């Protein structure tokens, strides 16, 4: 019996239905970067510790270096390239977490930024926007991602700012 080591998967990436054939053991991070040419997802530790490779699968943050591409067959994946939305005039409107990172100078080298943005977006989308964010919530949201450049002060400031922007938008 011959067993194929490749699988064709259908996945909606950033709102666009995609189909690709991948080796059965290809990591989601590698499929996104090499098969779908979405290089915004960064691969840092390849052990799920740093969070640089975080993407959303059906709205839930996952470490794409720990997930096989075949596991997302039939699912929706959002990468950092999919956070901004179309403004209807050929441009994009930044997601509140992207805007907050820009306004609060929350990045230095930028390597960890995609993972922080995806984790924050999911965390802030899931919380009750009618209340002010607490320091414990900020710590919980950013605590699973690593940055080697900053002391996290501006990253946490950006998280608080994005929560405020999202609260204003909800009112």
Short mmCIF file of C-alpha atoms in Angstrom, two decimals:
data_model
loop_
_atom_site.label_atom_id
_atom_site.label_comp_id
_atom_site.label_asym_id
_atom_site.label_seq_id
_atom_site.Cartn_x
_atom_site.Cartn_y
_atom_site.Cartn_z
CA UNK A 1 0.00 0.00 0.00
CA UNK A 2 1.39 3.39 -1.00
CA UNK A 3 0.60 6.22 1.38
CA UNK A 4 0.83 9.77 0.10
CA UNK A 5 2.94 12.05 2.27
CA UNK A 6 1.23 15.14 0.86
CA UNK A 7 -2.23 16.50 1.54
CA UNK A 8 -4.29 19.15 -0.18
CA UNK A 9 -5.83 21.51 2.34
CA UNK A 10 -8.50 24.17 1.95
CA UNK A 11 -8.21 27.04 4.38
CA UNK A 12 -9.57 30.56 4.50
CA UNK A 13 -6.61 32.84 5.14
CA UNK A 14 -7.35 36.46 5.97
CA UNK A 15 -10.82 36.07 4.49
CA UNK A 16 -9.60 34.55 1.21
CA UNK A 17 -10.29 30.87 0.43
CA UNK A 18 -6.99 29.15 -0.39
CA UNK A 19 -6.05 25.64 -1.40
CA UNK A 20 -2.55 24.26 -1.29
CA UNK A 21 -0.81 20.90 -1.22
CA UNK A 22 1.57 20.44 1.67
CA UNK A 23 3.68 17.64 3.09
CA UNK A 24 1.64 15.95 5.83
CA UNK A 25 4.16 17.08 8.48
CA UNK A 26 4.49 20.71 7.31
CA UNK A 27 4.04 23.20 10.14
CA UNK A 28 1.39 25.86 9.75
CA UNK A 29 4.06 28.56 10.13
CA UNK A 30 6.01 27.08 7.23
CA UNK A 31 2.91 26.64 5.07
CA UNK A 32 1.95 30.28 5.62
CA UNK A 33 5.45 31.58 4.90
CA UNK A 34 6.62 29.24 2.12
CA UNK A 35 3.50 27.88 0.43
CA UNK A 36 1.23 30.92 0.73
CA UNK A 37 3.96 33.62 0.75
CA UNK A 38 2.57 35.29 3.89
CA UNK A 39 5.83 36.20 5.59
CA UNK A 40 4.37 38.36 8.36
CA UNK A 41 4.21 35.33 10.64
CA UNK A 42 7.68 35.08 12.16
CA UNK A 43 9.31 31.92 13.43
CA UNK A 44 11.43 32.46 16.52
CA UNK A 45 12.02 29.57 18.90
CA UNK A 46 10.15 26.81 17.01
CA UNK A 47 9.05 25.45 20.40
CA UNK A 48 5.94 27.58 21.06
CA UNK A 49 7.63 29.60 23.78
CA UNK A 50 8.24 33.03 22.25
CA UNK A 51 4.88 33.70 20.58
CA UNK A 52 6.35 35.33 17.44
CA UNK A 53 4.47 32.85 15.24
CA UNK A 54 1.03 33.43 16.78
CA UNK A 55 -1.89 33.43 14.35
CA UNK A 56 -5.63 33.12 14.90
CA UNK A 57 -7.35 29.87 13.96
CA UNK A 58 -11.10 30.37 13.99
CA UNK A 59 -10.44 33.42 16.18
CA UNK A 60 -8.31 31.62 18.76
CA UNK A 61 -4.60 32.45 19.09
CA UNK A 62 -2.33 29.49 18.35
CA UNK A 63 1.41 29.07 17.97
CA UNK A 64 1.71 28.20 14.30
CA UNK A 65 5.05 26.48 14.92
CA UNK A 66 3.21 23.84 16.97
CA UNK A 67 0.34 23.18 14.56
CA UNK A 68 0.51 21.08 11.43
CA UNK A 69 -0.93 22.73 8.33
CA UNK A 70 -3.25 19.74 7.80
CA UNK A 71 -4.84 20.48 11.19
CA UNK A 72 -6.31 23.75 9.87
CA UNK A 73 -7.96 22.17 6.83
CA UNK A 74 -11.43 23.71 6.59
CA UNK A 75 -10.68 26.42 9.16
CA UNK A 76 -10.17 30.18 9.05
CA UNK A 77 -6.68 31.49 9.74
CA UNK A 78 -5.90 35.14 10.36
CA UNK A 79 -2.32 36.35 10.12
CA UNK A 80 -0.91 39.78 10.86
CA UNK A 81 -1.45 40.64 7.18
CA UNK A 82 -5.19 40.22 7.79
CA UNK A 83 -5.58 42.52 10.80
CA UNK A 84 -6.08 45.76 8.89
CA UNK A 85 -9.32 46.15 6.98
CA UNK A 86 -10.07 47.59 3.57
CA UNK A 87 -11.05 51.25 3.64
CA UNK A 88 -13.03 50.92 0.40
CA UNK A 89 -10.71 53.31 -1.45
CA UNK A 90 -7.75 51.06 -2.14
CA UNK A 91 -6.12 51.55 1.26
CA UNK A 92 -6.37 49.99 4.67
CA UNK A 93 -7.55 50.98 8.11
CA UNK A 94 -5.27 49.70 10.83
CA UNK A 95 -6.69 47.47 13.54
CA UNK A 96 -6.72 49.27 16.91
CA UNK A 97 -3.77 47.16 18.16
CA UNK A 98 -1.72 48.16 15.11
CA UNK A 99 -2.63 51.80 15.59
CA UNK A 100 -1.75 51.59 19.29
CA UNK A 101 1.63 49.97 18.58
CA UNK A 102 2.40 52.81 16.16
CA UNK A 103 1.22 55.57 18.48
CA UNK A 104 2.90 54.13 21.59
CA UNK A 105 6.22 53.21 19.93
CA UNK A 106 5.72 49.63 21.09
CA UNK A 107 8.29 48.01 18.87
CA UNK A 108 11.98 48.12 18.29
CA UNK A 109 13.35 45.49 15.91
CA UNK A 110 9.81 44.31 15.07
CA UNK A 111 10.52 40.58 15.06
CA UNK A 112 8.09 39.80 17.89
CA UNK A 113 5.51 42.37 16.78
CA UNK A 114 3.26 40.10 14.64
CA UNK A 115 2.83 37.67 17.53
CA UNK A 116 2.06 40.44 20.00
CA UNK A 117 -0.44 42.02 17.60
CA UNK A 118 -2.30 38.76 17.02
CA UNK A 119 -2.35 37.84 20.71
CA UNK A 120 -3.52 41.32 21.73
CA UNK A 121 -6.17 41.48 19.02
CA UNK A 122 -7.69 38.18 20.19
CA UNK A 123 -7.41 39.07 23.87
CA UNK A 124 -8.96 42.49 23.47
CA UNK A 125 -11.71 41.23 21.14
CA UNK A 126 -12.70 38.63 23.74
CA UNK A 127 -13.01 40.97 26.71
CA UNK A 128 -15.92 43.18 27.76
CA UNK A 129 -15.17 46.44 25.96
CA UNK A 130 -17.51 48.47 28.16
CA UNK A 131 -15.07 48.34 31.08
CA UNK A 132 -11.59 49.80 31.48
CA UNK A 133 -8.83 47.26 31.12
CA UNK A 134 -7.00 46.31 34.32
CA UNK A 135 -3.25 45.84 34.75
CA UNK A 136 -3.89 42.16 35.46
CA UNK A 137 -5.69 41.84 32.13
CA UNK A 138 -2.83 43.60 30.32
CA UNK A 139 -0.32 41.27 31.98
CA UNK A 140 -2.41 38.25 31.02
CA UNK A 141 -2.73 39.36 27.40
CA UNK A 142 0.96 40.18 26.79
CA UNK A 143 2.47 37.68 29.23
CA UNK A 144 2.76 34.78 26.80
CA UNK A 145 4.93 36.58 24.26
CA UNK A 146 8.61 37.38 24.49
CA UNK A 147 10.50 40.44 23.31
CA UNK A 148 14.26 40.68 23.56
CA UNK A 149 14.48 44.40 22.80
CA UNK A 150 12.08 46.20 25.13
CA UNK A 151 11.21 46.36 28.77
CA UNK A 152 7.55 45.77 27.78
CA UNK A 153 6.49 49.21 29.08
CA UNK A 154 5.45 50.50 25.64
CA UNK A 155 3.93 47.15 24.66
CA UNK A 156 1.74 47.25 27.76
CA UNK A 157 0.99 50.92 27.10
CA UNK A 158 -0.12 49.96 23.57
CA UNK A 159 -2.36 47.24 24.97
CA UNK A 160 -4.05 49.75 27.29
CA UNK A 161 -4.34 52.27 24.44
CA UNK A 162 -5.83 49.69 22.05
CA UNK A 163 -8.34 48.67 24.73
CA UNK A 164 -9.33 52.34 25.04
CA UNK A 165 -9.70 52.70 21.26
CA UNK A 166 -11.87 49.60 21.14
CA UNK A 167 -13.96 50.83 24.07
CA UNK A 168 -14.55 54.16 22.29
CA UNK A 169 -15.53 52.35 19.08
CA UNK A 170 -18.03 50.20 21.00
CA UNK A 171 -19.76 53.18 22.62
#
